[in-house]
PDB file of C-alpha atoms and ligand atoms in Angstrom:
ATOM      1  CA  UNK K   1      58.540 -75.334 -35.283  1.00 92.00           C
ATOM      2  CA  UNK K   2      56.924 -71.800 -34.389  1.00 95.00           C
ATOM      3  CA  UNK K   3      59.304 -69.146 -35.763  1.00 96.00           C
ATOM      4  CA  UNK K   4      58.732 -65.320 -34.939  1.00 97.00           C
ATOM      5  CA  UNK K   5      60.653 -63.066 -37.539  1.00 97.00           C
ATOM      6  CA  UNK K   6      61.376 -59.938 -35.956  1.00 96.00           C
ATOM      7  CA  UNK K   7      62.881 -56.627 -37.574  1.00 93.00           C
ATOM      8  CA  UNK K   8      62.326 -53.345 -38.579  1.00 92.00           C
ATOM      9  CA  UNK K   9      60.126 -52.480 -41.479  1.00 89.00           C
ATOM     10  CA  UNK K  10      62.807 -53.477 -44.949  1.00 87.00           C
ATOM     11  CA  UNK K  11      65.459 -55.753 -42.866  1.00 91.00           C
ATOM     12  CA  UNK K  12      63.793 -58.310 -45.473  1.00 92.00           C
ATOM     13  CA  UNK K  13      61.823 -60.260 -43.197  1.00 94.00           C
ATOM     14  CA  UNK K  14      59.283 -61.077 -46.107  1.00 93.00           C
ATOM     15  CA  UNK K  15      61.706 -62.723 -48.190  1.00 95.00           C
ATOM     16  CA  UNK K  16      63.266 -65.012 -45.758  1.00 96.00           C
ATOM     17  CA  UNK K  17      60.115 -65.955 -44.889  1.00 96.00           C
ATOM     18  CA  UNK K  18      59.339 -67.127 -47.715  1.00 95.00           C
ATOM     19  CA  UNK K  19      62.679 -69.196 -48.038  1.00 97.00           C
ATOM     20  CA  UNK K  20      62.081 -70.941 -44.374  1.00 97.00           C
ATOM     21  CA  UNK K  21      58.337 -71.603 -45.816  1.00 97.00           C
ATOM     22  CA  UNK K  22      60.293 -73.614 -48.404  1.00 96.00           C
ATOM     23  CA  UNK K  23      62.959 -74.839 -46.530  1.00 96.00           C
ATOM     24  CA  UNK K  24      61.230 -76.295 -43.327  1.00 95.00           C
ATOM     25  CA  UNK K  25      57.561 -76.800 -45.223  1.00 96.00           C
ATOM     26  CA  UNK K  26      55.391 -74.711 -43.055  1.00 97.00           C
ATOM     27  CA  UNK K  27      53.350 -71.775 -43.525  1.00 97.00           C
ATOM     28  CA  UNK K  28      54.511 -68.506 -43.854  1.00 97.00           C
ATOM     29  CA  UNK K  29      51.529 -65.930 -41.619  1.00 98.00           C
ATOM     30  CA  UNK K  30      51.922 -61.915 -43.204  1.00 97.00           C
ATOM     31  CA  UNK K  31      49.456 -60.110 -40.753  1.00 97.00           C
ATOM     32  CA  UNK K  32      50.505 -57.647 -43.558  1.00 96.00           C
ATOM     33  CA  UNK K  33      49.555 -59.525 -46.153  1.00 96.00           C
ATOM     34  CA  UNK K  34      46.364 -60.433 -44.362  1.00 98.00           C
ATOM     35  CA  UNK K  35      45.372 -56.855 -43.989  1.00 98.00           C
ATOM     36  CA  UNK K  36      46.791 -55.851 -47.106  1.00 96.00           C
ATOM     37  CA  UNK K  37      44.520 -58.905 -48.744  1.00 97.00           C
ATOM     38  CA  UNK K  38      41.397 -57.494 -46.959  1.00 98.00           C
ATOM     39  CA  UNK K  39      41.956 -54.014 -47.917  1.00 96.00           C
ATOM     40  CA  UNK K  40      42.157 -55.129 -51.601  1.00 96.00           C
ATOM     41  CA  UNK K  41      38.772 -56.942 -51.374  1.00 97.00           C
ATOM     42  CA  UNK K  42      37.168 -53.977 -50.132  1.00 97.00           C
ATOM     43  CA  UNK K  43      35.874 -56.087 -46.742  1.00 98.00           C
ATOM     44  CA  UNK K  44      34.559 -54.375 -43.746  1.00 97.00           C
ATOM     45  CA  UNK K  45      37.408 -54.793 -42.001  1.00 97.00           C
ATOM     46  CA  UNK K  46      39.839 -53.527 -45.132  1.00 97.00           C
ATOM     47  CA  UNK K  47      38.000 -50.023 -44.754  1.00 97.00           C
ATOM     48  CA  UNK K  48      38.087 -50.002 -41.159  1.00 97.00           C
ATOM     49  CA  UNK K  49      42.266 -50.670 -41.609  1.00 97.00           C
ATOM     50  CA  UNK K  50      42.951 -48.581 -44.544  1.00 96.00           C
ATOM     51  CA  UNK K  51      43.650 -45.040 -43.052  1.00 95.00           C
ATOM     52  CA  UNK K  52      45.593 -46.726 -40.376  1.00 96.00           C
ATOM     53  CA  UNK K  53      47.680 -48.493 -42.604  1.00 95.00           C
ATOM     54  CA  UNK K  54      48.088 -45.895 -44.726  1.00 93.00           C
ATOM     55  CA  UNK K  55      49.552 -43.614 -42.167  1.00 93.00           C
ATOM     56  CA  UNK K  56      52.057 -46.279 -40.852  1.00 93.00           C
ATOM     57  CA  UNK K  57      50.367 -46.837 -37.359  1.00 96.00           C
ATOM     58  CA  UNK K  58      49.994 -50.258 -35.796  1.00 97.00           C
ATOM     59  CA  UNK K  59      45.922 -51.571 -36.358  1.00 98.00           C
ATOM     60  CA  UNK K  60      44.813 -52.141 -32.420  1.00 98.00           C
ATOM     61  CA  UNK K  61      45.598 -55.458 -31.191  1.00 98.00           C
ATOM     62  CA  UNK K  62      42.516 -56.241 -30.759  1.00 98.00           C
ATOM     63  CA  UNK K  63      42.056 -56.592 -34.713  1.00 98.00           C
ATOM     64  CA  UNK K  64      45.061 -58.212 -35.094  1.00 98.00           C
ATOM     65  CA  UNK K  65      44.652 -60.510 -32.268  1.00 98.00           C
ATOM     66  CA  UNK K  66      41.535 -61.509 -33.928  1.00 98.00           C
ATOM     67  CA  UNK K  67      42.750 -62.108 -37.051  1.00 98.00           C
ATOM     68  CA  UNK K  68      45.508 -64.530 -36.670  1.00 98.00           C
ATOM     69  CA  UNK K  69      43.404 -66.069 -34.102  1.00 97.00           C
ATOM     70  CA  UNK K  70      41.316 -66.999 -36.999  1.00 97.00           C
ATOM     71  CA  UNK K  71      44.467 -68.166 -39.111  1.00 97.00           C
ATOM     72  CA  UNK K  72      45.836 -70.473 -36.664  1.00 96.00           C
ATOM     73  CA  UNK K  73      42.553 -72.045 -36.391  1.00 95.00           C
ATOM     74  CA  UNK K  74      42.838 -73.590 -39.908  1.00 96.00           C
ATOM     75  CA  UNK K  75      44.514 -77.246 -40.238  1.00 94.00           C
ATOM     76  CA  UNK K  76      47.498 -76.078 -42.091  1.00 96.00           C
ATOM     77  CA  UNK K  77      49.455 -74.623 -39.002  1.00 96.00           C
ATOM     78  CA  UNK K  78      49.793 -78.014 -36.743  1.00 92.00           C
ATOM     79  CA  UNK K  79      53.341 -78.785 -37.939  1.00 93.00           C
ATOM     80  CA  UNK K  80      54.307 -75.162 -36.986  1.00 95.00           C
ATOM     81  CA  UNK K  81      54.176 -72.140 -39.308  1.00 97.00           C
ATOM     82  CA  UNK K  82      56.288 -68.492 -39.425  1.00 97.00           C
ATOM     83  CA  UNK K  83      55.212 -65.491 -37.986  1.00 98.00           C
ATOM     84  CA  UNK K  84      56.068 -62.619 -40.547  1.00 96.00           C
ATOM     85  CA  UNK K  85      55.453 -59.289 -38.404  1.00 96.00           C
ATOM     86  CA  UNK K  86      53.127 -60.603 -35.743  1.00 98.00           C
ATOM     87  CA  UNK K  87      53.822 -59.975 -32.589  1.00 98.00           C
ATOM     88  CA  UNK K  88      54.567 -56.121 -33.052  1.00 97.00           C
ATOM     89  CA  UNK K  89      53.572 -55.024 -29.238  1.00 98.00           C
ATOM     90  CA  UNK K  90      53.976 -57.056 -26.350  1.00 97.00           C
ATOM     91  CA  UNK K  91      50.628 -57.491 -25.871  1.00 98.00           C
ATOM     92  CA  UNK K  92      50.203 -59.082 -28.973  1.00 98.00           C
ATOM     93  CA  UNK K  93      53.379 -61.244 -27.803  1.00 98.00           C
ATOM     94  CA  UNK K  94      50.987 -62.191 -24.548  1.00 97.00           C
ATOM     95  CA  UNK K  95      48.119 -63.243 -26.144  1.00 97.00           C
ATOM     96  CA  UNK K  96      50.052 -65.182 -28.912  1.00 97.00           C
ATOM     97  CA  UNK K  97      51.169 -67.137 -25.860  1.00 96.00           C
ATOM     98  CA  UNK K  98      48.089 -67.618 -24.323  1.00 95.00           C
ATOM     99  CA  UNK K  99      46.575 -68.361 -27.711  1.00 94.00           C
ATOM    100  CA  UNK K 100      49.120 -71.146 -28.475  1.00 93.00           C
ATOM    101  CA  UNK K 101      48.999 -72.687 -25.041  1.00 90.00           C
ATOM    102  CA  UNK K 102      45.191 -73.757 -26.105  1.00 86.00           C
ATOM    103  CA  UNK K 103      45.845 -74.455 -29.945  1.00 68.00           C
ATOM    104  CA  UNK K 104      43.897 -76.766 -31.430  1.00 57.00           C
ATOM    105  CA  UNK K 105      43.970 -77.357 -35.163  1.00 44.00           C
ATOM    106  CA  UNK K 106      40.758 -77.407 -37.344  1.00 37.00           C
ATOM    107  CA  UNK K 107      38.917 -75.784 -39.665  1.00 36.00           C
ATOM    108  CA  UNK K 108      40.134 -74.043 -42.959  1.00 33.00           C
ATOM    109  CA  UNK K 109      39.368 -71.290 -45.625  1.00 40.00           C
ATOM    110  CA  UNK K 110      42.417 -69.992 -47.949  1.00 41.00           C
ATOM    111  CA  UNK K 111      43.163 -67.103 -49.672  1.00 43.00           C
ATOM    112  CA  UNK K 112      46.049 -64.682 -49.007  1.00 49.00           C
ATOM    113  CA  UNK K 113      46.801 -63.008 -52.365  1.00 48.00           C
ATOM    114  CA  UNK K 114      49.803 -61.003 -53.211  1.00 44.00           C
ATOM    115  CA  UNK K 115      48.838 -57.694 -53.804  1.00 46.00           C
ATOM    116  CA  UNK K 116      51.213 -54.359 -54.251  1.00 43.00           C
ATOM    117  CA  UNK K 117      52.024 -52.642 -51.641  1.00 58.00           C
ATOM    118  CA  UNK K 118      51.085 -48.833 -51.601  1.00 62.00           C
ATOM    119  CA  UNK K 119      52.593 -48.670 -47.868  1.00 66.00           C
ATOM    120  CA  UNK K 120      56.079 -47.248 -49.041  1.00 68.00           C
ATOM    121  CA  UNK K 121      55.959 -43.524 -49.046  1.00 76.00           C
ATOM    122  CA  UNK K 122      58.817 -42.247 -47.686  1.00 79.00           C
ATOM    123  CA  UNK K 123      56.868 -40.490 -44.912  1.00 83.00           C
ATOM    124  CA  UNK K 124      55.107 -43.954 -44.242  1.00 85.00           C
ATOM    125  CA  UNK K 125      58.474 -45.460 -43.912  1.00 86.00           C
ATOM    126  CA  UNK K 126      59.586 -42.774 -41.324  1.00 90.00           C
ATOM    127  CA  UNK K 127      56.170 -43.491 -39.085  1.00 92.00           C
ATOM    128  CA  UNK K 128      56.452 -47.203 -39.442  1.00 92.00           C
ATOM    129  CA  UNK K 129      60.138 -47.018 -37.997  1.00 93.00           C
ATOM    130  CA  UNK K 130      59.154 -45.546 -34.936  1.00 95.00           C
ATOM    131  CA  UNK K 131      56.068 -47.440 -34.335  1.00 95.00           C
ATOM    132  CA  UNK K 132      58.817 -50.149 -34.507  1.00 96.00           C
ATOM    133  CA  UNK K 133      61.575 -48.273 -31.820  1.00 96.00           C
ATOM    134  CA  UNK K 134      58.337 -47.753 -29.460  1.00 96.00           C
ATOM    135  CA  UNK K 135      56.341 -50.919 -29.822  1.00 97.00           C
ATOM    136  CA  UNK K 136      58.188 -53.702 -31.302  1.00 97.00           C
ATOM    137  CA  UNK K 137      62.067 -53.529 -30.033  1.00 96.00           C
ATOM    138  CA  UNK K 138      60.970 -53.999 -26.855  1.00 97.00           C
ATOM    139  CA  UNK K 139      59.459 -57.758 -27.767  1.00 97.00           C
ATOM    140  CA  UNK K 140      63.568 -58.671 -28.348  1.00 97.00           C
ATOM    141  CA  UNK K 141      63.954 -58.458 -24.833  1.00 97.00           C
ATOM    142  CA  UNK K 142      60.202 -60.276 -24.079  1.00 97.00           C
ATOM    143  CA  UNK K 143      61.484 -63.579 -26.235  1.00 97.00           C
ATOM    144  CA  UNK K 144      65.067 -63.075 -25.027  1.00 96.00           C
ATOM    145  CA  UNK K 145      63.736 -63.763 -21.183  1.00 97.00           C
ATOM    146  CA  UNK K 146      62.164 -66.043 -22.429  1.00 96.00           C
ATOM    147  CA  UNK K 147      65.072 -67.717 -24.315  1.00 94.00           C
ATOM    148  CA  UNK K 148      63.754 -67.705 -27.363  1.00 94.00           C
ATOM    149  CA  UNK K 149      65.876 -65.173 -29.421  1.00 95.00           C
ATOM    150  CA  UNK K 150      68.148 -66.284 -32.428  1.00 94.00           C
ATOM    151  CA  UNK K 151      69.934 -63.090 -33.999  1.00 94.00           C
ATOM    152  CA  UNK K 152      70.999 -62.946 -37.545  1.00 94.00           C
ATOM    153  CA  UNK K 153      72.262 -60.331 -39.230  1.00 93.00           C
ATOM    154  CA  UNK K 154      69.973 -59.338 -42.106  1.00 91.00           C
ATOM    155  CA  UNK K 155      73.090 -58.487 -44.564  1.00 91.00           C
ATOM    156  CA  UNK K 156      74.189 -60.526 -47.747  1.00 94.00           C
ATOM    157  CA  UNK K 157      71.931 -62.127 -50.431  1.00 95.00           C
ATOM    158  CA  UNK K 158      69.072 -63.533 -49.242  1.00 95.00           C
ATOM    159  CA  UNK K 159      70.198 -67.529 -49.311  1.00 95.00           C
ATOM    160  CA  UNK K 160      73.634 -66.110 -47.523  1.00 96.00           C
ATOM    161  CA  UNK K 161      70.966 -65.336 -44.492  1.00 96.00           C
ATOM    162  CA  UNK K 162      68.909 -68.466 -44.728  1.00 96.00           C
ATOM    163  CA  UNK K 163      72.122 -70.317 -44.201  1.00 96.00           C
ATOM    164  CA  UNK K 164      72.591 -67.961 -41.284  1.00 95.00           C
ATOM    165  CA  UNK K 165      69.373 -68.313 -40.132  1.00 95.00           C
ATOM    166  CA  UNK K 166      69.537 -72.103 -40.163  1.00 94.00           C
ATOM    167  CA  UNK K 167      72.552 -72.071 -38.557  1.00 94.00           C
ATOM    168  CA  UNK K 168      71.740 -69.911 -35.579  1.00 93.00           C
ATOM    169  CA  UNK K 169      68.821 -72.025 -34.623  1.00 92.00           C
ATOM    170  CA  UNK K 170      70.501 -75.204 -35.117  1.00 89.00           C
ATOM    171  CA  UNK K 171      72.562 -73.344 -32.686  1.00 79.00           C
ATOM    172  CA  UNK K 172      69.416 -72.855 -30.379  1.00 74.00           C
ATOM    173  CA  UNK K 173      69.023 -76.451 -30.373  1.00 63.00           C
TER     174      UNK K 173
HETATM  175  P1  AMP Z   1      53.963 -55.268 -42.831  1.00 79.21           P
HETATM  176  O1  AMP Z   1      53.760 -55.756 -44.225  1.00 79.21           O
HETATM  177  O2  AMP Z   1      54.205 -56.385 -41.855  1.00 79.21           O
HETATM  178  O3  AMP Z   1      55.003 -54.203 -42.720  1.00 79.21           O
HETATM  179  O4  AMP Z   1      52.587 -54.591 -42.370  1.00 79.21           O
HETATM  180  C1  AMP Z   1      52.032 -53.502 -43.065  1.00 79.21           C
HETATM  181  C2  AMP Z   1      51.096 -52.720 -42.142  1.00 79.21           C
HETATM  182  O5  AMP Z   1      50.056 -53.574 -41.660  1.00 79.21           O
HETATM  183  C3  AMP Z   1      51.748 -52.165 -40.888  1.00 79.21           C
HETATM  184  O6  AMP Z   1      52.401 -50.936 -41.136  1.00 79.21           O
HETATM  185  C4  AMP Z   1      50.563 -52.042 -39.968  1.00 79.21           C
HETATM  186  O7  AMP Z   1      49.775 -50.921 -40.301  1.00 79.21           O
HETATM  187  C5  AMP Z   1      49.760 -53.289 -40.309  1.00 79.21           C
HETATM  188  N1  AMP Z   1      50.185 -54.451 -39.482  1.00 79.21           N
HETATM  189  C6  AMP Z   1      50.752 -55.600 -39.926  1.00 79.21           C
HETATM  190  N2  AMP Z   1      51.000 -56.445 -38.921  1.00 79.21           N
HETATM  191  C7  AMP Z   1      50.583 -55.812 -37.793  1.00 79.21           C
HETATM  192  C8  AMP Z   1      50.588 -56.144 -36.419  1.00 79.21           C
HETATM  193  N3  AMP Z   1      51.088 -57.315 -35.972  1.00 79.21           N
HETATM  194  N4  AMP Z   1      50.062 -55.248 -35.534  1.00 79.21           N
HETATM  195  C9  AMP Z   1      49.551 -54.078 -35.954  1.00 79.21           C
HETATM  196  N5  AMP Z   1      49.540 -53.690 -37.237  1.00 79.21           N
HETATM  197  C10 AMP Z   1      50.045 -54.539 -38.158  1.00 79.21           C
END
């Protein structure tokens, strides 16, 4: 199974991933996290993300493309994984398609560690909103053509919407 969780920045996206990581025992992918991880370890790519990320814009999608690229190279993915805030554009959206109509499954290297976030300043918050009204909303639509779109509402405790979300793709079905 290939689940997408998409929702603005705070609908609690993180957390449920990490419950349907538990619950259907595949990996939960944070492009977030990722960048977040590479920022803490001071890599090339960290410094060339840090003042975007910082500011609440959207890296190009040409990093991020190449990044989980990368990820869903390693062996770990072949039962499925989650997507935790990848796609955010729709041309991200196209090239995960393209990139999962070739997948293969090989190779591996770990290491996504949980660092604090220092993306949370209110006038961060405000920037990433609207990068999500401009860029990501419109992907709802992209996976709804597609019939691909299971809607829960993000609103109770966090197992309350795990049961939701279980339900509504058993629903899918
Ligand atoms: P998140 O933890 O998913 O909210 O991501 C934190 C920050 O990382 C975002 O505000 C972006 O700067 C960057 N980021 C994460 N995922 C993506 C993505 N799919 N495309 C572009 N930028 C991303």
């Amino acid at each position: 199974m290939i689940l997408i969780l998409l929702g603005p920045p705070g609908a609690g996206k993180g957390t449920q991933a990490k419950l349907l990581t538990q619950a259907y025992g595949i990996p939960h992918i944070s492009t977030g996290d990722m960048f977040r991880d590479h920022k803490a370890r001071g890599t090339e790519l960290g410094k060339k993300i840090q003042a975007i990320m910082d500011a609440g814009e959207l890296v190009t999608d040409e990093i991020t493309n190449a990044l989980v690229k990368d990820r869903l190279a390693r062996s770990d993915v072949t039962k499925g994984f989650i997507l935790d805030g990848y796609p955010r554009t729709i041309a991200q959206a196209e090239y995960l398609e393209q990139l999962l109509r070739r997948r293969t499954g090989f190779c591996d290297k770990d290491g996504t560690a949980l660092v604090q976030r220092d993306d949370d300043k209110p006038e961060n918050v405000k920037k990433r909103m609207q990068e999500y009204a401009d860029k990501t909303w419109p992907l709802k639509r992209f996976y709804q053509e597609r019939g691909k779109v299971a809607e829960v509402e993000g609103v109770g405790t966090p197992e309350g919407i795990l049961a939701a979300t279980q339900l509504a793709l058993g629903a899918r079905r």
